[in-house]
PDB file of N, CA and C in Angstrom:
ATOM      1  N   UNK A   1       0.732  -1.184   0.015  1.00  0.00           N
ATOM      2  CA  UNK A   1      -0.076   0.088   0.055  1.00  0.00           C
ATOM      3  C   UNK A   1       0.816   1.356  -0.071  1.00  0.00           C
ATOM      4  N   UNK A   2       1.926   1.299   0.691  1.00  0.00           N
ATOM      5  CA  UNK A   2       2.729   2.388   0.688  1.00  0.00           C
ATOM      6  C   UNK A   2       3.367   2.694  -0.463  1.00  0.00           C
ATOM      7  N   UNK A   3       4.035   1.511  -1.232  1.00  0.00           N
ATOM      8  CA  UNK A   3       4.487   1.754  -2.465  1.00  0.00           C
ATOM      9  C   UNK A   3       3.430   2.363  -3.650  1.00  0.00           C
ATOM     10  N   UNK A   4       2.248   1.714  -3.266  1.00  0.00           N
ATOM     11  CA  UNK A   4       1.061   2.504  -4.198  1.00  0.00           C
ATOM     12  C   UNK A   4       1.024   3.942  -4.217  1.00  0.00           C
ATOM     13  N   UNK A   5       0.888   4.474  -2.758  1.00  0.00           N
ATOM     14  CA  UNK A   5       0.778   5.517  -2.411  1.00  0.00           C
ATOM     15  C   UNK A   5       1.892   6.592  -2.896  1.00  0.00           C
ATOM     16  N   UNK A   6       3.240   6.021  -2.869  1.00  0.00           N
ATOM     17  CA  UNK A   6       4.305   6.587  -3.078  1.00  0.00           C
ATOM     18  C   UNK A   6       4.046   6.689  -4.769  1.00  0.00           C
ATOM     19  N   UNK A   7       3.959   5.805  -5.537  1.00  0.00           N
ATOM     20  CA  UNK A   7       3.853   5.939  -6.929  1.00  0.00           C
ATOM     21  C   UNK A   7       2.830   6.950  -7.585  1.00  0.00           C
ATOM     22  N   UNK A   8       1.649   6.952  -6.680  1.00  0.00           N
ATOM     23  CA  UNK A   8       0.801   7.865  -7.062  1.00  0.00           C
ATOM     24  C   UNK A   8       1.391   9.459  -6.862  1.00  0.00           C
ATOM     25  N   UNK A   9       2.033   9.620  -5.795  1.00  0.00           N
ATOM     26  CA  UNK A   9       2.573  10.872  -5.663  1.00  0.00           C
ATOM     27  C   UNK A   9       3.428  11.277  -6.708  1.00  0.00           C
ATOM     28  N   UNK A  10       4.412  10.283  -7.410  1.00  0.00           N
ATOM     29  CA  UNK A  10       5.314  10.429  -8.434  1.00  0.00           C
ATOM     30  C   UNK A  10       4.588  10.785  -9.525  1.00  0.00           C
ATOM     31  N   UNK A  11       3.275  10.076  -9.845  1.00  0.00           N
ATOM     32  CA  UNK A  11       2.609  10.373 -11.033  1.00  0.00           C
ATOM     33  C   UNK A  11       2.128  11.890 -10.902  1.00  0.00           C
ATOM     34  N   UNK A  12       1.664  12.394  -9.665  1.00  0.00           N
ATOM     35  CA  UNK A  12       1.132  13.644  -9.515  1.00  0.00           C
ATOM     36  C   UNK A  12       2.203  14.723  -9.727  1.00  0.00           C
ATOM     37  N   UNK A  13       3.264  14.439  -9.480  1.00  0.00           N
ATOM     38  CA  UNK A  13       4.449  15.222  -9.579  1.00  0.00           C
ATOM     39  C   UNK A  13       4.681  15.398 -10.845  1.00  0.00           C
ATOM     40  N   UNK A  14       4.673  14.145 -11.894  1.00  0.00           N
ATOM     41  CA  UNK A  14       4.922  14.149 -12.952  1.00  0.00           C
ATOM     42  C   UNK A  14       3.702  15.017 -13.921  1.00  0.00           C
ATOM     43  N   UNK A  15       2.786  14.901 -13.219  1.00  0.00           N
ATOM     44  CA  UNK A  15       1.769  15.658 -14.050  1.00  0.00           C
ATOM     45  C   UNK A  15       1.865  17.215 -13.912  1.00  0.00           C
ATOM     46  N   UNK A  16       2.463  17.749 -12.824  1.00  0.00           N
ATOM     47  CA  UNK A  16       2.533  18.894 -12.482  1.00  0.00           C
ATOM     48  C   UNK A  16       4.111  19.792 -13.111  1.00  0.00           C
ATOM     49  N   UNK A  17       5.059  18.962 -13.852  1.00  0.00           N
ATOM     50  CA  UNK A  17       6.163  19.415 -14.090  1.00  0.00           C
ATOM     51  C   UNK A  17       5.631  20.217 -15.332  1.00  0.00           C
ATOM     52  N   UNK A  18       6.197  21.361 -15.330  1.00  0.00           N
ATOM     53  CA  UNK A  18       6.176  22.488 -16.566  1.00  0.00           C
ATOM     54  C   UNK A  18       7.477  23.177 -16.928  1.00  0.00           C
ATOM     55  N   UNK A  19       7.845  23.396 -17.846  1.00  0.00           N
ATOM     56  CA  UNK A  19       8.813  24.434 -18.249  1.00  0.00           C
ATOM     57  C   UNK A  19       8.276  25.286 -19.334  1.00  0.00           C
ATOM     58  N   UNK A  20       8.323  26.679 -19.022  1.00  0.00           N
ATOM     59  CA  UNK A  20       7.774  27.418 -20.169  1.00  0.00           C
ATOM     60  C   UNK A  20       6.633  27.064 -20.512  1.00  0.00           C
ATOM     61  N   UNK A  21       5.592  26.746 -19.781  1.00  0.00           N
ATOM     62  CA  UNK A  21       4.359  26.225 -19.873  1.00  0.00           C
ATOM     63  C   UNK A  21       4.093  25.038 -21.107  1.00  0.00           C
ATOM     64  N   UNK A  22       5.281  24.145 -20.946  1.00  0.00           N
ATOM     65  CA  UNK A  22       5.393  22.816 -22.007  1.00  0.00           C
ATOM     66  C   UNK A  22       5.619  21.904 -20.886  1.00  0.00           C
ATOM     67  N   UNK A  23       4.958  20.667 -21.197  1.00  0.00           N
ATOM     68  CA  UNK A  23       5.247  19.520 -20.325  1.00  0.00           C
ATOM     69  C   UNK A  23       6.323  19.021 -20.967  1.00  0.00           C
ATOM     70  N   UNK A  24       7.391  18.733 -19.807  1.00  0.00           N
ATOM     71  CA  UNK A  24       8.904  17.917 -20.054  1.00  0.00           C
ATOM     72  C   UNK A  24       8.535  16.707 -20.757  1.00  0.00           C
ATOM     73  N   UNK A  25       9.214  16.439 -21.545  1.00  0.00           N
ATOM     74  CA  UNK A  25       9.389  14.756 -22.232  1.00  0.00           C
ATOM     75  C   UNK A  25       9.856  14.087 -21.476  1.00  0.00           C
ATOM     76  N   UNK A  26       9.515  13.387 -20.405  1.00  0.00           N
ATOM     77  CA  UNK A  26       9.974  12.463 -19.404  1.00  0.00           C
ATOM     78  C   UNK A  26       8.991  11.393 -19.721  1.00  0.00           C
ATOM     79  N   UNK A  27       9.752  10.225 -19.882  1.00  0.00           N
ATOM     80  CA  UNK A  27       8.924   8.887 -20.255  1.00  0.00           C
ATOM     81  C   UNK A  27       8.384   8.473 -18.567  1.00  0.00           C
ATOM     82  N   UNK A  28       7.392   8.363 -18.261  1.00  0.00           N
ATOM     83  CA  UNK A  28       6.877   7.802 -17.095  1.00  0.00           C
ATOM     84  C   UNK A  28       7.394   6.622 -16.559  1.00  0.00           C
ATOM     85  N   UNK A  29       7.523   5.502 -17.361  1.00  0.00           N
ATOM     86  CA  UNK A  29       8.080   4.136 -17.186  1.00  0.00           C
ATOM     87  C   UNK A  29       9.318   4.428 -16.531  1.00  0.00           C
ATOM     88  N   UNK A  30      10.355   5.183 -17.195  1.00  0.00           N
ATOM     89  CA  UNK A  30      11.391   5.409 -16.537  1.00  0.00           C
ATOM     90  C   UNK A  30      11.468   6.117 -15.248  1.00  0.00           C
ATOM     91  N   UNK A  31      11.070   6.974 -14.827  1.00  0.00           N
ATOM     92  CA  UNK A  31      10.464   7.365 -13.419  1.00  0.00           C
ATOM     93  C   UNK A  31      10.301   6.443 -12.498  1.00  0.00           C
ATOM     94  N   UNK A  32       9.455   5.644 -13.034  1.00  0.00           N
ATOM     95  CA  UNK A  32       8.635   4.544 -11.997  1.00  0.00           C
ATOM     96  C   UNK A  32       9.784   3.663 -11.700  1.00  0.00           C
ATOM     97  N   UNK A  33      10.793   2.978 -12.915  1.00  0.00           N
ATOM     98  CA  UNK A  33      11.678   2.256 -12.615  1.00  0.00           C
ATOM     99  C   UNK A  33      12.732   2.617 -11.768  1.00  0.00           C
ATOM    100  N   UNK A  34      13.046   3.949 -11.961  1.00  0.00           N
ATOM    101  CA  UNK A  34      14.088   4.784 -11.032  1.00  0.00           C
ATOM    102  C   UNK A  34      13.481   4.544  -9.559  1.00  0.00           C
ATOM    103  N   UNK A  35      12.410   5.165  -9.319  1.00  0.00           N
ATOM    104  CA  UNK A  35      11.819   4.968  -8.039  1.00  0.00           C
ATOM    105  C   UNK A  35      11.820   3.553  -7.259  1.00  0.00           C
ATOM    106  N   UNK A  36      11.899   2.656  -8.298  1.00  0.00           N
ATOM    107  CA  UNK A  36      11.536   1.249  -7.314  1.00  0.00           C
ATOM    108  C   UNK A  36      13.185   0.678  -7.540  1.00  0.00           C
ATOM    109  N   UNK A  37      13.904   1.152  -8.187  1.00  0.00           N
ATOM    110  CA  UNK A  37      15.553   0.824  -7.947  1.00  0.00           C
ATOM    111  C   UNK A  37      15.801   1.918  -6.581  1.00  0.00           C
ATOM    112  N   UNK A  38      15.662   3.026  -6.373  1.00  0.00           N
ATOM    113  CA  UNK A  38      15.979   3.745  -5.167  1.00  0.00           C
ATOM    114  C   UNK A  38      15.111   2.888  -4.012  1.00  0.00           C
ATOM    115  N   UNK A  39      14.041   2.510  -4.035  1.00  0.00           N
ATOM    116  CA  UNK A  39      13.262   1.708  -2.995  1.00  0.00           C
ATOM    117  C   UNK A  39      14.207   0.255  -2.632  1.00  0.00           C
ATOM    118  N   UNK A  40      14.620  -0.510  -3.617  1.00  0.00           N
ATOM    119  CA  UNK A  40      15.376  -1.710  -3.552  1.00  0.00           C
ATOM    120  C   UNK A  40      16.749  -1.381  -2.805  1.00  0.00           C
ATOM    121  N   UNK A  41      17.274  -0.270  -3.270  1.00  0.00           N
ATOM    122  CA  UNK A  41      18.810   0.073  -2.842  1.00  0.00           C
ATOM    123  C   UNK A  41      18.475   0.202  -1.304  1.00  0.00           C
ATOM    124  N   UNK A  42      17.155   1.034  -0.955  1.00  0.00           N
ATOM    125  CA  UNK A  42      16.992   1.401   0.462  1.00  0.00           C
ATOM    126  C   UNK A  42      17.007   0.102   1.417  1.00  0.00           C
ATOM    127  N   UNK A  43      16.134  -1.036   0.996  1.00  0.00           N
ATOM    128  CA  UNK A  43      15.619  -2.102   1.617  1.00  0.00           C
ATOM    129  C   UNK A  43      17.195  -2.788   1.616  1.00  0.00           C
ATOM    130  N   UNK A  44      18.093  -2.816   0.858  1.00  0.00           N
ATOM    131  CA  UNK A  44      19.252  -3.634   0.654  1.00  0.00           C
ATOM    132  C   UNK A  44      20.332  -3.090   1.585  1.00  0.00           C
ATOM    133  N   UNK A  45      20.394  -1.710   1.766  1.00  0.00           N
ATOM    134  CA  UNK A  45      21.235  -0.967   2.989  1.00  0.00           C
ATOM    135  C   UNK A  45      20.663  -1.138   4.154  1.00  0.00           C
ATOM    136  N   UNK A  46      19.223  -1.270   4.392  1.00  0.00           N
ATOM    137  CA  UNK A  46      18.598  -1.510   5.711  1.00  0.00           C
ATOM    138  C   UNK A  46      18.808  -2.892   6.248  1.00  0.00           C
ATOM    139  N   UNK A  47      18.541  -3.686   5.488  1.00  0.00           N
ATOM    140  CA  UNK A  47      18.996  -5.330   5.698  1.00  0.00           C
ATOM    141  C   UNK A  47      20.783  -5.481   6.090  1.00  0.00           C
ATOM    142  N   UNK A  48      21.611  -4.625   5.377  1.00  0.00           N
ATOM    143  CA  UNK A  48      22.897  -4.890   5.587  1.00  0.00           C
ATOM    144  C   UNK A  48      23.254  -4.072   6.998  1.00  0.00           C
ATOM    145  N   UNK A  49      22.638  -3.060   7.268  1.00  0.00           N
ATOM    146  CA  UNK A  49      22.826  -2.326   8.541  1.00  0.00           C
ATOM    147  C   UNK A  49      22.355  -3.276   9.566  1.00  0.00           C
ATOM    148  N   UNK A  50      21.079  -3.656   9.673  1.00  0.00           N
ATOM    149  CA  UNK A  50      20.649  -4.427  10.407  1.00  0.00           C
ATOM    150  C   UNK A  50      21.396  -5.700  10.845  1.00  0.00           C
ATOM    151  N   UNK A  51      21.948  -6.452   9.876  1.00  0.00           N
ATOM    152  CA  UNK A  51      22.852  -7.793  10.283  1.00  0.00           C
ATOM    153  C   UNK A  51      24.108  -7.152  10.770  1.00  0.00           C
ATOM    154  N   UNK A  52      24.735  -5.996  10.504  1.00  0.00           N
ATOM    155  CA  UNK A  52      25.907  -5.400  11.138  1.00  0.00           C
ATOM    156  C   UNK A  52      25.847  -5.307  12.470  1.00  0.00           C
ATOM    157  N   UNK A  53      24.911  -4.494  13.036  1.00  0.00           N
ATOM    158  CA  UNK A  53      24.383  -4.492  14.102  1.00  0.00           C
ATOM    159  C   UNK A  53      24.010  -5.524  15.054  1.00  0.00           C
ATOM    160  N   UNK A  54      23.245  -6.828  14.653  1.00  0.00           N
ATOM    161  CA  UNK A  54      22.939  -7.844  15.242  1.00  0.00           C
ATOM    162  C   UNK A  54      24.143  -8.648  15.356  1.00  0.00           C
ATOM    163  N   UNK A  55      25.321  -8.543  14.587  1.00  0.00           N
ATOM    164  CA  UNK A  55      26.392  -9.324  14.870  1.00  0.00           C
ATOM    165  C   UNK A  55      27.294  -9.103  16.086  1.00  0.00           C
ATOM    166  N   UNK A  56      27.289  -8.059  16.703  1.00  0.00           N
ATOM    167  CA  UNK A  56      27.886  -7.727  17.849  1.00  0.00           C
ATOM    168  C   UNK A  56      27.528  -6.503  18.976  1.00  0.00           C
ATOM    169  N   UNK A  57      26.423  -6.223  18.897  1.00  0.00           N
ATOM    170  CA  UNK A  57      25.525  -5.652  19.702  1.00  0.00           C
ATOM    171  C   UNK A  57      24.113  -5.896  20.413  1.00  0.00           C
ATOM    172  N   UNK A  58      23.629  -5.363  21.225  1.00  0.00           N
ATOM    173  CA  UNK A  58      22.160  -5.572  21.982  1.00  0.00           C
ATOM    174  C   UNK A  58      21.236  -4.461  21.018  1.00  0.00           C
ATOM    175  N   UNK A  59      20.062  -4.730  21.213  1.00  0.00           N
ATOM    176  CA  UNK A  59      18.927  -3.853  20.446  1.00  0.00           C
ATOM    177  C   UNK A  59      18.218  -3.547  21.723  1.00  0.00           C
ATOM    178  N   UNK A  60      18.209  -2.510  21.674  1.00  0.00           N
ATOM    179  CA  UNK A  60      17.077  -1.602  22.694  1.00  0.00           C
ATOM    180  C   UNK A  60      15.920  -1.105  22.072  1.00  0.00           C
ATOM    181  N   UNK A  61      14.894  -1.013  22.632  1.00  0.00           N
ATOM    182  CA  UNK A  61      13.576  -0.593  22.047  1.00  0.00           C
ATOM    183  C   UNK A  61      13.056   0.270  22.971  1.00  0.00           C
ATOM    184  N   UNK A  62      12.543   1.424  22.428  1.00  0.00           N
ATOM    185  CA  UNK A  62      11.910   2.585  23.187  1.00  0.00           C
ATOM    186  C   UNK A  62      10.419   3.044  22.497  1.00  0.00           C
ATOM    187  N   UNK A  63       9.370   3.405  23.015  1.00  0.00           N
ATOM    188  CA  UNK A  63       8.163   4.002  22.379  1.00  0.00           C
ATOM    189  C   UNK A  63       7.628   5.216  23.371  1.00  0.00           C
ATOM    190  N   UNK A  64       7.151   5.741  22.496  1.00  0.00           N
ATOM    191  CA  UNK A  64       6.622   7.253  23.064  1.00  0.00           C
ATOM    192  C   UNK A  64       5.576   7.632  22.281  1.00  0.00           C
ATOM    193  N   UNK A  65       4.519   8.624  22.722  1.00  0.00           N
ATOM    194  CA  UNK A  65       3.587   8.893  21.916  1.00  0.00           C
ATOM    195  C   UNK A  65       3.390  10.525  21.985  1.00  0.00           C
ATOM    196  N   UNK A  66       3.036  11.089  21.137  1.00  0.00           N
ATOM    197  CA  UNK A  66       3.040  12.584  21.086  1.00  0.00           C
ATOM    198  C   UNK A  66       1.356  13.039  20.724  1.00  0.00           C
ATOM    199  N   UNK A  67       0.841  13.713  21.339  1.00  0.00           N
ATOM    200  CA  UNK A  67      -0.669  14.085  21.328  1.00  0.00           C
ATOM    201  C   UNK A  67      -0.719  15.474  20.251  1.00  0.00           C
ATOM    202  N   UNK A  68      -1.482  15.443  19.678  1.00  0.00           N
ATOM    203  CA  UNK A  68      -1.683  16.208  18.535  1.00  0.00           C
ATOM    204  C   UNK A  68      -3.317  16.929  18.435  1.00  0.00           C
ATOM    205  N   UNK A  69      -3.105  18.205  18.005  1.00  0.00           N
ATOM    206  CA  UNK A  69      -4.522  18.834  17.483  1.00  0.00           C
ATOM    207  C   UNK A  69      -4.499  18.673  15.881  1.00  0.00           C
ATOM    208  N   UNK A  70      -3.707  18.033  15.454  1.00  0.00           N
ATOM    209  CA  UNK A  70      -3.616  18.130  13.957  1.00  0.00           C
ATOM    210  C   UNK A  70      -4.591  17.430  13.299  1.00  0.00           C
ATOM    211  N   UNK A  71      -5.442  18.142  11.982  1.00  0.00           N
ATOM    212  CA  UNK A  71      -6.554  17.325  11.598  1.00  0.00           C
ATOM    213  C   UNK A  71      -5.826  16.664  10.016  1.00  0.00           C
ATOM    214  N   UNK A  72      -4.696  17.113   9.754  1.00  0.00           N
ATOM    215  CA  UNK A  72      -4.005  16.870   8.535  1.00  0.00           C
ATOM    216  C   UNK A  72      -3.290  15.940   8.559  1.00  0.00           C
ATOM    217  N   UNK A  73      -2.499  15.344   9.576  1.00  0.00           N
ATOM    218  CA  UNK A  73      -1.773  14.399   9.581  1.00  0.00           C
ATOM    219  C   UNK A  73      -2.245  12.728   9.684  1.00  0.00           C
ATOM    220  N   UNK A  74      -2.093  11.996   8.750  1.00  0.00           N
ATOM    221  CA  UNK A  74      -2.809  10.741   8.542  1.00  0.00           C
ATOM    222  C   UNK A  74      -2.628   9.936   9.508  1.00  0.00           C
ATOM    223  N   UNK A  75      -1.260  10.101  10.283  1.00  0.00           N
ATOM    224  CA  UNK A  75      -0.746   9.087  11.153  1.00  0.00           C
ATOM    225  C   UNK A  75      -1.373   9.462  12.709  1.00  0.00           C
ATOM    226  N   UNK A  76      -1.921  10.364  12.900  1.00  0.00           N
ATOM    227  CA  UNK A  76      -2.322  10.975  14.113  1.00  0.00           C
ATOM    228  C   UNK A  76      -4.040  10.057  14.193  1.00  0.00           C
ATOM    229  N   UNK A  77      -3.871   9.483  15.393  1.00  0.00           N
ATOM    230  CA  UNK A  77      -5.086   8.587  15.594  1.00  0.00           C
ATOM    231  C   UNK A  77      -5.490   8.710  17.101  1.00  0.00           C
ATOM    232  N   UNK A  78      -6.613   8.324  17.464  1.00  0.00           N
ATOM    233  CA  UNK A  78      -6.891   8.072  18.634  1.00  0.00           C
ATOM    234  C   UNK A  78      -7.021   6.577  19.332  1.00  0.00           C
ATOM    235  N   UNK A  79      -6.302   6.541  20.366  1.00  0.00           N
ATOM    236  CA  UNK A  79      -6.232   5.312  21.063  1.00  0.00           C
ATOM    237  C   UNK A  79      -5.794   5.117  22.307  1.00  0.00           C
ATOM    238  N   UNK A  80      -4.916   4.309  23.068  1.00  0.00           N
ATOM    239  CA  UNK A  80      -5.032   4.483  24.569  1.00  0.00           C
ATOM    240  C   UNK A  80      -3.882   5.576  24.845  1.00  0.00           C
ATOM    241  N   UNK A  81      -4.335   6.554  25.454  1.00  0.00           N
ATOM    242  CA  UNK A  81      -3.391   7.725  25.788  1.00  0.00           C
ATOM    243  C   UNK A  81      -3.153   7.735  27.311  1.00  0.00           C
ATOM    244  N   UNK A  82      -1.662   7.288  27.426  1.00  0.00           N
ATOM    245  CA  UNK A  82      -1.450   7.238  28.845  1.00  0.00           C
ATOM    246  C   UNK A  82      -1.448   8.563  29.930  1.00  0.00           C
ATOM    247  N   UNK A  83      -1.305   9.506  29.077  1.00  0.00           N
ATOM    248  CA  UNK A  83      -1.411  10.863  29.819  1.00  0.00           C
ATOM    249  C   UNK A  83      -2.919  11.177  29.835  1.00  0.00           C
ATOM    250  N   UNK A  84      -3.815  10.651  29.637  1.00  0.00           N
ATOM    251  CA  UNK A  84      -5.162  10.762  29.821  1.00  0.00           C
ATOM    252  C   UNK A  84      -5.803  11.910  29.096  1.00  0.00           C
ATOM    253  N   UNK A  85      -5.102  12.409  27.920  1.00  0.00           N
ATOM    254  CA  UNK A  85      -5.740  13.390  27.308  1.00  0.00           C
ATOM    255  C   UNK A  85      -6.790  12.885  26.231  1.00  0.00           C
ATOM    256  N   UNK A  86      -7.530  13.631  26.110  1.00  0.00           N
ATOM    257  CA  UNK A  86      -8.447  13.133  24.914  1.00  0.00           C
ATOM    258  C   UNK A  86      -8.143  14.151  23.709  1.00  0.00           C
ATOM    259  N   UNK A  87      -7.085  13.547  23.187  1.00  0.00           N
ATOM    260  CA  UNK A  87      -6.592  13.955  22.094  1.00  0.00           C
ATOM    261  C   UNK A  87      -6.125  12.950  21.101  1.00  0.00           C
ATOM    262  N   UNK A  88      -5.997  12.784  19.811  1.00  0.00           N
ATOM    263  CA  UNK A  88      -5.393  11.823  18.936  1.00  0.00           C
ATOM    264  C   UNK A  88      -3.886  11.800  19.343  1.00  0.00           C
ATOM    265  N   UNK A  89      -3.198  10.962  18.696  1.00  0.00           N
ATOM    266  CA  UNK A  89      -1.722  10.948  19.087  1.00  0.00           C
ATOM    267  C   UNK A  89      -0.967  10.112  17.862  1.00  0.00           C
ATOM    268  N   UNK A  90       0.356  10.815  17.870  1.00  0.00           N
ATOM    269  CA  UNK A  90       1.255   9.793  16.914  1.00  0.00           C
ATOM    270  C   UNK A  90       1.953   9.179  18.114  1.00  0.00           C
ATOM    271  N   UNK A  91       2.193   7.753  17.736  1.00  0.00           N
ATOM    272  CA  UNK A  91       2.891   6.784  18.489  1.00  0.00           C
ATOM    273  C   UNK A  91       4.444   6.489  17.674  1.00  0.00           C
ATOM    274  N   UNK A  92       5.269   6.645  18.402  1.00  0.00           N
ATOM    275  CA  UNK A  92       6.670   6.349  17.794  1.00  0.00           C
ATOM    276  C   UNK A  92       7.628   5.377  18.619  1.00  0.00           C
ATOM    277  N   UNK A  93       8.077   4.560  17.653  1.00  0.00           N
ATOM    278  CA  UNK A  93       8.914   3.484  18.408  1.00  0.00           C
ATOM    279  C   UNK A  93      10.439   3.399  17.701  1.00  0.00           C
ATOM    280  N   UNK A  94      11.486   3.268  18.523  1.00  0.00           N
ATOM    281  CA  UNK A  94      12.770   3.603  18.290  1.00  0.00           C
ATOM    282  C   UNK A  94      13.609   2.023  18.655  1.00  0.00           C
ATOM    283  N   UNK A  95      14.079   1.633  17.411  1.00  0.00           N
ATOM    284  CA  UNK A  95      15.037   0.493  17.795  1.00  0.00           C
ATOM    285  C   UNK A  95      16.457   0.882  17.697  1.00  0.00           C
ATOM    286  N   UNK A  96      17.364   0.515  18.487  1.00  0.00           N
ATOM    287  CA  UNK A  96      18.810   1.107  18.416  1.00  0.00           C
ATOM    288  C   UNK A  96      19.626   0.096  18.992  1.00  0.00           C
ATOM    289  N   UNK A  97      20.983   0.001  18.588  1.00  0.00           N
ATOM    290  CA  UNK A  97      21.894  -0.774  19.173  1.00  0.00           C
ATOM    291  C   UNK A  97      22.333  -0.189  20.503  1.00  0.00           C
ATOM    292  N   UNK A  98      22.831  -1.201  21.535  1.00  0.00           N
ATOM    293  CA  UNK A  98      23.147  -0.615  22.896  1.00  0.00           C
ATOM    294  C   UNK A  98      24.487  -0.085  22.845  1.00  0.00           C
ATOM    295  N   UNK A  99      25.341  -0.700  22.395  1.00  0.00           N
ATOM    296  CA  UNK A  99      26.785  -0.422  22.393  1.00  0.00           C
ATOM    297  C   UNK A  99      27.032   1.051  21.421  1.00  0.00           C
ATOM    298  N   UNK A 100      26.755   0.648  20.084  1.00  0.00           N
ATOM    299  CA  UNK A 100      26.734   1.787  19.213  1.00  0.00           C
ATOM    300  C   UNK A 100      26.157   2.937  19.147  1.00  0.00           C
ATOM    301  N   UNK A 101      24.692   2.910  19.974  1.00  0.00           N
ATOM    302  CA  UNK A 101      24.050   3.784  20.179  1.00  0.00           C
ATOM    303  C   UNK A 101      23.445   4.500  18.571  1.00  0.00           C
ATOM    304  N   UNK A 102      23.220   3.822  17.948  1.00  0.00           N
ATOM    305  CA  UNK A 102      22.733   3.907  16.369  1.00  0.00           C
ATOM    306  C   UNK A 102      21.667   3.151  16.100  1.00  0.00           C
ATOM    307  N   UNK A 103      20.526   4.100  15.397  1.00  0.00           N
ATOM    308  CA  UNK A 103      19.268   3.378  15.116  1.00  0.00           C
ATOM    309  C   UNK A 103      19.536   1.995  14.213  1.00  0.00           C
ATOM    310  N   UNK A 104      18.187   1.165  14.204  1.00  0.00           N
ATOM    311  CA  UNK A 104      18.495   0.185  13.429  1.00  0.00           C
ATOM    312  C   UNK A 104      17.081   0.297  12.407  1.00  0.00           C
TER     313      UNK A 104
END
């Protein structure tokens, strides 16, 4: 679903690109292939990063939430609020290596 949303944004951007009131001649298929390649490279990097940290470190996990009045952020939702505020919130989780103190 995230890939679909991302590609929709790329299509929207493609449809808005103008130079001197003329649409740039860019092949949409090339844009989609480029975006998919970037996503593949990102996944490969994340996998190697995780393997490196797991080799010689312990993982720490922390969660927190931030209450918000925003009506525009799609990630802000109502749920269990530990502070008993009657506001929607964004829940955040962080996973990092204990020794290296770097995110995973």
